[in-house]
Coordinates of C-alpha atoms in Angstrom, one line a residue:
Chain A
X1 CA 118.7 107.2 68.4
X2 CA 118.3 109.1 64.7
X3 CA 117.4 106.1 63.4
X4 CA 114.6 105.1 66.0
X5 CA 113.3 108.3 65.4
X6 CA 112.8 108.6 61.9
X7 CA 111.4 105.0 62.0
X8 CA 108.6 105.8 65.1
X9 CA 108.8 109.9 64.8
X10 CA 105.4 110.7 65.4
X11 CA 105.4 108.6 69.0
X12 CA 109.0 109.6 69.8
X13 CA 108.1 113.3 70.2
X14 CA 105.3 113.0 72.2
X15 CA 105.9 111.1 75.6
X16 CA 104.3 108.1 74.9
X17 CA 103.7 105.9 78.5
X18 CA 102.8 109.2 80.3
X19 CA 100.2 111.7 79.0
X20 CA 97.1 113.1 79.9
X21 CA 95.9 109.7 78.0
X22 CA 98.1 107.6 79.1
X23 CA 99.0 106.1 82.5
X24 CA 100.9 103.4 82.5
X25 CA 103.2 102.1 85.7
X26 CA 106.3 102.0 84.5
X27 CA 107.7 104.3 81.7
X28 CA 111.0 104.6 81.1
X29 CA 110.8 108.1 79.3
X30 CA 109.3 109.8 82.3
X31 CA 113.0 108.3 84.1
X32 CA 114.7 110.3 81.0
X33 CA 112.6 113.1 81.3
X34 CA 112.9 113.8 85.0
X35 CA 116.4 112.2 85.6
X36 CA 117.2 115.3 88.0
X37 CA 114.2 115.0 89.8
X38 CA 114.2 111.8 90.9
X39 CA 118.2 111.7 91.4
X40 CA 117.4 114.8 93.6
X41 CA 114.9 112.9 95.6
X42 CA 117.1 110.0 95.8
X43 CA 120.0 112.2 97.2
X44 CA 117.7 113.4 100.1
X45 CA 116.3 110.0 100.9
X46 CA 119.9 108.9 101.5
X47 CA 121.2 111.8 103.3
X48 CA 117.5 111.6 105.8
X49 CA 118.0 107.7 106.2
X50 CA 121.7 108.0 106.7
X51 CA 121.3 110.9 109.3
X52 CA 118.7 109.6 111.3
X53 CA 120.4 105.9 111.6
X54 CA 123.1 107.6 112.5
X55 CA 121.6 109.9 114.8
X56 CA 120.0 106.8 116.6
X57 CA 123.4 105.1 116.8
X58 CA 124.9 108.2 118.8
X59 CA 122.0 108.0 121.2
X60 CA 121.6 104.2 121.6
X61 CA 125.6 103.5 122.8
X62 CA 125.4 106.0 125.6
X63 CA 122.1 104.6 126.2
X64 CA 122.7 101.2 126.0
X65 CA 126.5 101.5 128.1
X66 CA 124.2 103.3 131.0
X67 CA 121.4 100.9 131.1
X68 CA 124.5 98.3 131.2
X69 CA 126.4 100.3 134.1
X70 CA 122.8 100.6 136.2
X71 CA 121.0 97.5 135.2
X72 CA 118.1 99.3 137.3
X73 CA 117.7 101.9 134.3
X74 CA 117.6 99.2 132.0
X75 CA 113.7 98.4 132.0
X76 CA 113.6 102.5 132.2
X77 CA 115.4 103.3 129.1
X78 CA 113.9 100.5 127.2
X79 CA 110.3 100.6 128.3
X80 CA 110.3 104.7 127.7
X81 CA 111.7 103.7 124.1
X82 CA 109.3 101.3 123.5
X83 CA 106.8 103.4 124.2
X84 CA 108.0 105.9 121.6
X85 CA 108.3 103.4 119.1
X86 CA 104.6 102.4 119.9
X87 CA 103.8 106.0 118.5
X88 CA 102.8 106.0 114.7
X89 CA 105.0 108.0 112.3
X90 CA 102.6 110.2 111.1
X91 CA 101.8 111.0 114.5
X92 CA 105.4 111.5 115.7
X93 CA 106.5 114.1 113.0
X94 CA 103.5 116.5 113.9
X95 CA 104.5 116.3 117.2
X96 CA 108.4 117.3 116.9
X97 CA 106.9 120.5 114.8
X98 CA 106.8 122.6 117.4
X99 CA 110.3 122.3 117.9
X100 CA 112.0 121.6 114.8
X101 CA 109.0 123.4 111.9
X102 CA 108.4 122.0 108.7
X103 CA 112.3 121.2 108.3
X104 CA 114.6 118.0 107.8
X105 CA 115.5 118.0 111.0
X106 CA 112.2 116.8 111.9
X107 CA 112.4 113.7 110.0
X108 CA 116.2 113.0 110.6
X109 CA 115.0 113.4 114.8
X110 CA 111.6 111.3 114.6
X111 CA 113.4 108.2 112.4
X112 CA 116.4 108.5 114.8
X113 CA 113.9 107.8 117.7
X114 CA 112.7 104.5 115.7
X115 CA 116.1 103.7 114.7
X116 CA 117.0 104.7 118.6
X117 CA 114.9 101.9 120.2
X118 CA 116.1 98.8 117.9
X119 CA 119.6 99.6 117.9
X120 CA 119.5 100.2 122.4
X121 CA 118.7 96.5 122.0
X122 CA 121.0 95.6 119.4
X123 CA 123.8 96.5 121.4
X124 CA 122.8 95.1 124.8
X125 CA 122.3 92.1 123.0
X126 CA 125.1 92.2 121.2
X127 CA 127.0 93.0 124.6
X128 CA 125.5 90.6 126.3
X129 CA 126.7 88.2 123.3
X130 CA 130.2 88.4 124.2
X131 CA 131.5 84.9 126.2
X132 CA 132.2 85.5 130.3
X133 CA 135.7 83.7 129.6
X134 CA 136.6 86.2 127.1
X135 CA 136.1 89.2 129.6
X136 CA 137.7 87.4 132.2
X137 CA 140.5 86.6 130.1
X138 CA 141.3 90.5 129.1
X139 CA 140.6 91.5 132.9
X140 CA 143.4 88.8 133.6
X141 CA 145.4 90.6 131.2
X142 CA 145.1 93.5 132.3
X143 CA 142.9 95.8 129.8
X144 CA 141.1 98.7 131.7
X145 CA 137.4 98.9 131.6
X146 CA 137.5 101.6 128.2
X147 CA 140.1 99.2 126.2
X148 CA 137.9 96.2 127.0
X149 CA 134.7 97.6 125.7
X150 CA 136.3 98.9 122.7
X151 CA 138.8 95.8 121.5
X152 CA 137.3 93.0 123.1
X153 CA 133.4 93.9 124.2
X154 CA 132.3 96.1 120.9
X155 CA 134.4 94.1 118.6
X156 CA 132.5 90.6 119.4
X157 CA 129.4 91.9 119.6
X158 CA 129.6 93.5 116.2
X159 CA 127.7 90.8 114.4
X160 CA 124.5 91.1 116.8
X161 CA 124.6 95.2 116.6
X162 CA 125.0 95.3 112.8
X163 CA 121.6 92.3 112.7
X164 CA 120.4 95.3 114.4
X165 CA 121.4 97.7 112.2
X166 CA 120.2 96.2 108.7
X167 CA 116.6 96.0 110.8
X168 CA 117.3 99.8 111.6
X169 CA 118.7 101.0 108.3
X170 CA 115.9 99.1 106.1
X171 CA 112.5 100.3 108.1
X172 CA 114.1 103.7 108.1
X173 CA 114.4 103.9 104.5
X174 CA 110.5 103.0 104.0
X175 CA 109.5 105.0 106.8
X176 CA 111.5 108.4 105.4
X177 CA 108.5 108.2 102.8
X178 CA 106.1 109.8 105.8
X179 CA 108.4 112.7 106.0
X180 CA 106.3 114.2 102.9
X181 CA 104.1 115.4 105.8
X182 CA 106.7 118.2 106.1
X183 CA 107.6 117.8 102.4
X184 CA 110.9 116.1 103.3
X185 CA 110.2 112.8 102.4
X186 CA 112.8 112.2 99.4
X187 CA 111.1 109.7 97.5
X188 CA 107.9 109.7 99.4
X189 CA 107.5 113.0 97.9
X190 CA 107.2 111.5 94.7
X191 CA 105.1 109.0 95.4
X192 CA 102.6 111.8 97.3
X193 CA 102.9 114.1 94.0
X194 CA 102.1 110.7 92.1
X195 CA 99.0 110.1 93.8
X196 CA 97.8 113.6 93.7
X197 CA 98.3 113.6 90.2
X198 CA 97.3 110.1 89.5
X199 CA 100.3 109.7 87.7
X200 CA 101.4 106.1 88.1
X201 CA 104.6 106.6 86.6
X202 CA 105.8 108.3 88.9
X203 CA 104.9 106.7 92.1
X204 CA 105.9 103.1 91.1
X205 CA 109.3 105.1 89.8
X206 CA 109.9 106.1 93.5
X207 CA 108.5 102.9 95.3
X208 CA 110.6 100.8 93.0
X209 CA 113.7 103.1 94.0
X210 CA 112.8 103.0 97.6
X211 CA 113.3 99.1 97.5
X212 CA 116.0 99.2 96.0
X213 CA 117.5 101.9 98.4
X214 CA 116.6 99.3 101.4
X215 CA 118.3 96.4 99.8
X216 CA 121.2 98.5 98.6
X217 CA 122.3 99.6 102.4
X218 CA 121.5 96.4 103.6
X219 CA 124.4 95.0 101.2
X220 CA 126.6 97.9 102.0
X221 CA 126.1 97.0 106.4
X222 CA 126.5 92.9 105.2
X223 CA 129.7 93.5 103.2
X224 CA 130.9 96.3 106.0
X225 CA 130.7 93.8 108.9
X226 CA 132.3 91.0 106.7
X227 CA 135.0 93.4 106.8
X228 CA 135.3 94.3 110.3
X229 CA 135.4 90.8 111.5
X230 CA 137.8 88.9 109.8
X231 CA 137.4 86.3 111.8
X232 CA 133.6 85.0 111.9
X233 CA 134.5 84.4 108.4
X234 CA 137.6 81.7 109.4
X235 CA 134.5 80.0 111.2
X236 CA 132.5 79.5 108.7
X237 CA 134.5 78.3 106.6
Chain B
X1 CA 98.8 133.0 120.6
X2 CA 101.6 130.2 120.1
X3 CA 101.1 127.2 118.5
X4 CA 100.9 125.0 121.8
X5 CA 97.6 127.2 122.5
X6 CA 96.4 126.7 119.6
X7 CA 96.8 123.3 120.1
X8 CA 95.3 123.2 123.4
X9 CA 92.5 125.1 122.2
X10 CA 91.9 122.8 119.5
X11 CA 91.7 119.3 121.8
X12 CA 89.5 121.5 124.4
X13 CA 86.5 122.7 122.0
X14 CA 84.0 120.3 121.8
X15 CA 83.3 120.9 117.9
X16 CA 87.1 119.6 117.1
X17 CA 85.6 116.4 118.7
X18 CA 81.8 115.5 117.7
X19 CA 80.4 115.6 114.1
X20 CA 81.1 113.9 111.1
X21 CA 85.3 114.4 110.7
X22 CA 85.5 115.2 113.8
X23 CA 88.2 113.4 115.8
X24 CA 86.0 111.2 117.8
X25 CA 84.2 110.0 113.8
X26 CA 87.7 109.5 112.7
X27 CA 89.3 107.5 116.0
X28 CA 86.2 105.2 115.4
X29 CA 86.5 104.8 112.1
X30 CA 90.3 103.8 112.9
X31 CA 90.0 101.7 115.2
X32 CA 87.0 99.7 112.9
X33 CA 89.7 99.6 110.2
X34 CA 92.6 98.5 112.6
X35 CA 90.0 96.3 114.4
X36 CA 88.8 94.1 110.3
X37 CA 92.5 94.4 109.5
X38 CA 94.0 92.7 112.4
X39 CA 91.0 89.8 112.2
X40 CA 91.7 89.4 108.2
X41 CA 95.5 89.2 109.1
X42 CA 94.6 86.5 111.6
X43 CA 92.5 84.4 109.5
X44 CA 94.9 84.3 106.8
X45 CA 98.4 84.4 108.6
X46 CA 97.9 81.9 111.4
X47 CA 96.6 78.9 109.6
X48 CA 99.7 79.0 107.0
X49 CA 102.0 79.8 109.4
X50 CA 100.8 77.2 112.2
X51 CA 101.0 74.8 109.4
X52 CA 104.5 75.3 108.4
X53 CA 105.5 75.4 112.1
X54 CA 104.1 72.1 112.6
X55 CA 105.2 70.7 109.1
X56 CA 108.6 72.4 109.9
X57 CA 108.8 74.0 106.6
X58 CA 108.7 77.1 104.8
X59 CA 111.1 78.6 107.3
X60 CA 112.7 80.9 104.6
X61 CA 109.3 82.3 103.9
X62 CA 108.1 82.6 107.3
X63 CA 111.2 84.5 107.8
X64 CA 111.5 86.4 104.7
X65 CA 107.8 87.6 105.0
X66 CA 109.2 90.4 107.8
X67 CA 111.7 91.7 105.6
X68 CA 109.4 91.8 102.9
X69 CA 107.4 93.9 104.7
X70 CA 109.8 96.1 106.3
X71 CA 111.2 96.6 103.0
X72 CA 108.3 98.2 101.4
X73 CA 107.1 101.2 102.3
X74 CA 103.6 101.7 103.8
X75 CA 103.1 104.5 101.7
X76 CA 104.4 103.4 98.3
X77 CA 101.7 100.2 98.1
X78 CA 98.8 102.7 99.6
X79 CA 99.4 104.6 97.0
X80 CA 99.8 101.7 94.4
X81 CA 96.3 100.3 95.4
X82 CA 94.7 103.6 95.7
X83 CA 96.2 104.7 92.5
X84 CA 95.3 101.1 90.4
X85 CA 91.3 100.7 88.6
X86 CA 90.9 98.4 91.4
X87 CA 90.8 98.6 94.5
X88 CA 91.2 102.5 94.0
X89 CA 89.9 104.8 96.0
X90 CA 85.9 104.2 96.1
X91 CA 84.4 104.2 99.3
X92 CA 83.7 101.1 101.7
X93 CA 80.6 102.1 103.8
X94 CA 82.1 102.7 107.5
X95 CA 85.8 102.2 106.6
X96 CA 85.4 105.6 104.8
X97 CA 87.3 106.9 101.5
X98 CA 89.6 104.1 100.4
X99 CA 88.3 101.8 102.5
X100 CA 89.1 98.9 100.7
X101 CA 92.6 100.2 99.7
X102 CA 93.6 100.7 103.1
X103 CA 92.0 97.6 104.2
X104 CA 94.4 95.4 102.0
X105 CA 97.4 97.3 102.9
X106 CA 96.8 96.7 106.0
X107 CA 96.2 93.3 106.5
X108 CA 99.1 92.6 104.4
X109 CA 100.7 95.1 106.6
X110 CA 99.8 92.7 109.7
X111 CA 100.9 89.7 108.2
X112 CA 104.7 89.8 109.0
X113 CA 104.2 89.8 112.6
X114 CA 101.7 87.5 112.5
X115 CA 103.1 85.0 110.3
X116 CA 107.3 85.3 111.7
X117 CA 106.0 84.8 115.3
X118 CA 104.2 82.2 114.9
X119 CA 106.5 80.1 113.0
X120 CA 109.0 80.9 115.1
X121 CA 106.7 80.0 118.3
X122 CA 105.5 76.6 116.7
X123 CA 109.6 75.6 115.9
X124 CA 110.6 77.1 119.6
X125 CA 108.7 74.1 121.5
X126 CA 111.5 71.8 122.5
X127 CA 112.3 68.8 121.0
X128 CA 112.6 66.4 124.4
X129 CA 108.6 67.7 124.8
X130 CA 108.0 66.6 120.9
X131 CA 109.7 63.4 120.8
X132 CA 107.6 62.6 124.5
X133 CA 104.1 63.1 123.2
X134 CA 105.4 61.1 120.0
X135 CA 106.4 58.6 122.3
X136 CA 103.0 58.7 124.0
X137 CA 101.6 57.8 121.1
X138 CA 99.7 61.2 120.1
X139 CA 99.2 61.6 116.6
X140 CA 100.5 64.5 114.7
X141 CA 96.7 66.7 115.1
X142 CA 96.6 66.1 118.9
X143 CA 100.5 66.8 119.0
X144 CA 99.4 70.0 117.2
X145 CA 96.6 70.7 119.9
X146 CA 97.6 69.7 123.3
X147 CA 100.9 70.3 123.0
X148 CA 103.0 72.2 120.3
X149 CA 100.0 75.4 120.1
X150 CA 99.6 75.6 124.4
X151 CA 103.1 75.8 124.3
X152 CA 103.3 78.4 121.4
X153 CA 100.8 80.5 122.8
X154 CA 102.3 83.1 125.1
X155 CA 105.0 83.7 121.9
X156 CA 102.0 84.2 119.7
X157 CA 100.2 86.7 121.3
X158 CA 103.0 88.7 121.6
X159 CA 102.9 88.4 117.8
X160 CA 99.4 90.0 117.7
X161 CA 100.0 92.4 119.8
X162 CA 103.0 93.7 117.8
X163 CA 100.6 93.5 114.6
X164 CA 97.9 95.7 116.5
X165 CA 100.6 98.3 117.3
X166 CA 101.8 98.2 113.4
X167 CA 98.4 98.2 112.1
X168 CA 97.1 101.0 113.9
X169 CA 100.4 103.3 112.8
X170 CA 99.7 102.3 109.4
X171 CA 96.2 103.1 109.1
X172 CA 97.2 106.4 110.4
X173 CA 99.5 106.4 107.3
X174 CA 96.3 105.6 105.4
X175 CA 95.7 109.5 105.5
X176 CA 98.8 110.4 103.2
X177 CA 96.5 109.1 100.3
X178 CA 93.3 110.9 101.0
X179 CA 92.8 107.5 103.0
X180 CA 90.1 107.4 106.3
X181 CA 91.1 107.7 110.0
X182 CA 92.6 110.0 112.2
X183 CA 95.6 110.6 110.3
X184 CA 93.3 112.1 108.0
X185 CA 93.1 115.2 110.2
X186 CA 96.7 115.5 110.6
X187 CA 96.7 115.1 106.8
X188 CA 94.6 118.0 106.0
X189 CA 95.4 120.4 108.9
X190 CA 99.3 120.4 107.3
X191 CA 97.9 120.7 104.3
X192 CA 95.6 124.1 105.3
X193 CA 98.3 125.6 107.7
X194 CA 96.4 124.5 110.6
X195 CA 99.1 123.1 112.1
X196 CA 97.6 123.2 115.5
X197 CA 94.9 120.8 114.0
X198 CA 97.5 118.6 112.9
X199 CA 99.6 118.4 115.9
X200 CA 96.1 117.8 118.2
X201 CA 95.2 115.1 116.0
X202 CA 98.6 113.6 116.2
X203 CA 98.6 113.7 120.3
X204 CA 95.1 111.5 119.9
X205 CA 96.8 109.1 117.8
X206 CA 99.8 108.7 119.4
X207 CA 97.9 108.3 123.0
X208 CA 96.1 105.7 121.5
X209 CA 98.6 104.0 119.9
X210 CA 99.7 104.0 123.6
X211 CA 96.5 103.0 125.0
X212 CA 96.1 100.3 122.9
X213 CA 99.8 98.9 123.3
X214 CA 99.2 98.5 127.3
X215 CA 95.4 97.2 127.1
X216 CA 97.0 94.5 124.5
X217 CA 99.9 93.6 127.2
X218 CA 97.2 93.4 129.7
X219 CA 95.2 90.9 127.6
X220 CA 97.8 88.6 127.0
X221 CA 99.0 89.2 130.3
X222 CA 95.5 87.5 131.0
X223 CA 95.4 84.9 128.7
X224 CA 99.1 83.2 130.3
X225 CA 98.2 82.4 134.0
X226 CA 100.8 80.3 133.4
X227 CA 103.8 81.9 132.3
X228 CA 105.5 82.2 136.3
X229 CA 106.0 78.7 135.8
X230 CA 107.2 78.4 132.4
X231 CA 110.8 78.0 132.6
X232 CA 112.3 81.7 132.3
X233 CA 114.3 82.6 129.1
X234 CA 116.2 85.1 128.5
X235 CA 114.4 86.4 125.7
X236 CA 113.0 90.2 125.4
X237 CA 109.7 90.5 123.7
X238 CA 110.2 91.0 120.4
X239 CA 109.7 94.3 118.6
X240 CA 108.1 95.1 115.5
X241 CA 109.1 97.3 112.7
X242 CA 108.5 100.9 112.7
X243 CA 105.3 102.3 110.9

């Protein structure tokens, strides 16, 4: 590093792809410079993402296990969360103000709704997935209607929910970027300073990260449900 | 007087609603951008992907296309155009500040749904029905007209609609970088502590958003008399990504 500076010292004091002259889209210096902001934004773009998936999957099983139960609240539950899917992000945010103020809590809710509706479906698909003959078989062996959801009905229709899940997980990490409306939007908060500023830099910075997010918890939910079912992996082979 | 009067108050004066910026300008000039963006998604999406369909190739791009797109947020390429010496953030005459920004992003916004449906729709005809116009003797363009697109249709404009949907939430995003639309008063009534502007703008969009969702399923709805007949699957409508 010595060396690099006595070589280029003029340029190596003055930040040299981000300056009131300069504005270039990617500069590694301005990644030095403001390692702890961006790590801090990455931090909150994870925990917003990972609360509001979750959130979603806490709604959708009771959801999706009623609409199963009453197949007459099935067009119900999915039409009325449809509908709120249907409603833009930017618009759905204002909306929860009221309730939750200019907080996380607002984001974490209005992604949960998104991630809500996909994952309903993923797991009455993934339900629905699940053989006859294989229920019929546990029945005939006697497991009660709680032990055949969770080691026979859950367990098969794993693969279909986690598909689901990846969908879920992914268009939430874009869509945490609106949360800037109530300047809780991790990265997006970057990226909205960025344009303000017209710093390139920065934006492309976050937007690069944010990709990168998306395909990172996508690997994790692959590699987790190559875990968890041993077994689709015997077929394949 | 709490915020939900203020919000009432806002939608119920007439000045929130006339004049230039007001919410009726701004819906207009939304639905004008959702409206060029949908028709420059269709006329570059649906001759590629119709192709491929018929061609049967270029499934991994007709596929990877939607998770491209759901990948990327809205937000980050607005910003990237908006930001760059072109298209930047010049005006477009009634698309408004932006306009051509938020025109490309969202065309390439609609293309996703556009493209991955109908690929999928085109490669869903059955084979038997294939191999039997083959058999009588069609060539591959009237294979392509009379039977694989009739057949593809119903699957297709689902497609559309689910673009519409995505397009208008996106050019409500538009707003985030000093884009047009209604978003734009949401935008700037946050940004001013107006918050009961915000929230009123947001109840127009989202009704909208609504609006626009069932006069779509009531169009296509139109356009398949024959869909009682079709042999029933099992498949939901599909749904699009989040915006």
């Amino acid at each position: 590093m010595t060396l690099l500076g006595v070589t280029a010292a003029p340029a190596a004091r003055e930040p040299s792809c981000y300056s009131a002259f300069v504005n270039e889209w990617w500069c590694a210096e301005y990644v030095d410079d403001r390692r702890d902001d961006i790590l801090a934004a990455t931090t909150e773009h994870l925990q917003i993402t990972v609360a509001a998936v979750l959130l979603g999957l806490l709604l959708a099983f009771p959801l999706a296990l009623l609409a199963r139960r009453y197949p007459r609240l099935e067009s119900t539950i999915l039409g009325v969360s449809t509908g709120l899917y249907t409603i833009p992000s930017l618009a759905l945010l204002p909306l929860l103000v009221p309730f939750t103020g200019l907080s996380a809590n607002t984001v974490i809710i209005g992604l949960g709704v998104y991630a809500l509706t996909i994952l309903v479906r993923g797991f009455l698909d993934g339900l629905r997935s699940v053989p006859d003959d294989v229920v019929e078989s546990a029945v005939g062996l006697g497991y009660g209607s709680a032990r055949l959801l969770f080691k026979v009905q859950l367990p098969l229709a794993l693969p279909v929910l986690v598909a689901a899940m990846r969908v879920a997980t992914v268009s939430t990490v874009a869509l945490t970027t609106v949360g800037t409306l109530v300047s809780y939007g991790g990265l997006g908060d970057l990226i909205s300073h960025g344009v303000q500023r017209n710093f390139r830099a920065e934006l492309v910075t976050a937007a690069v990260l944010c990709v990168l997010l998306a395909l990172l918890l996508d690997a994790v939910l692959v590699v987790a449900q190559r875990l968890l079912t041993p077994w689709a992996r015997q077929e394949a082979r | 007087m709490s915020l939900f009067e203020l919000t009432w108050q806002y939608l119920t004066t007439a000045a929130s609603w006339t004049g230039s910026g007001g919410l009726l300008d701004r819906l207009a000039e939304q639905l004008l951008l959702t409206v060029t963006a949908l028709v420059l998604g269709l006329l570059i999406g649906l001759p590629v992907a119709l192709w491929l369909g018929h061609v049967g190739r270029g499934g991994f791009l007709a596929i990877n296309i939607s998770n491209i797109g759901r990948a990327v947020p809205t937000f980050a390429l607005l910003a990237v155009l908006v930001t760059a010496d072109w298209p930047g953030p010049a005006h477009l005459g009634p698309y408004g500040r932006a306009g051509l920004a938020t025109l490309i992003a969202l065309a390439l916004f609609a293309l996703p749904p556009l493209v991955t449906t109908t690929y999928t729709a085109i490669r869903e005809v059955p084979d038997d029905v294939l191999e039997a116009a083959d058999g009588m003797g069609m060539s591959g363009v009237q294979r392509f007209w009379r039977v694989e697109l009739p057949l593809a249709l119903p699957l297709m404009m689902s497609g559309v609609r689910l673009a519409l949907v995505q397009v208008w939430a996106t050019a409500t995003i538009a707003a985030l970088v000093a884009g047009p639309g209604v978003g734009a008063i949401i935008v700037s009534g946050f940004a001013r502590n107006q918050y009961s502007e915000g929230i009123g703008a947001a109840m127009v969009v989202a009704v909208a958003a609504l609006v626009l969702e069932i006069a779509a399923a009531g169009a296509q709805r139109l356009v398949e008399p024959t869909r009682e007949r079709a042999v029933p699957t099992k498949v939901r409508a599909p749904v699009g990504d989040p915006a």
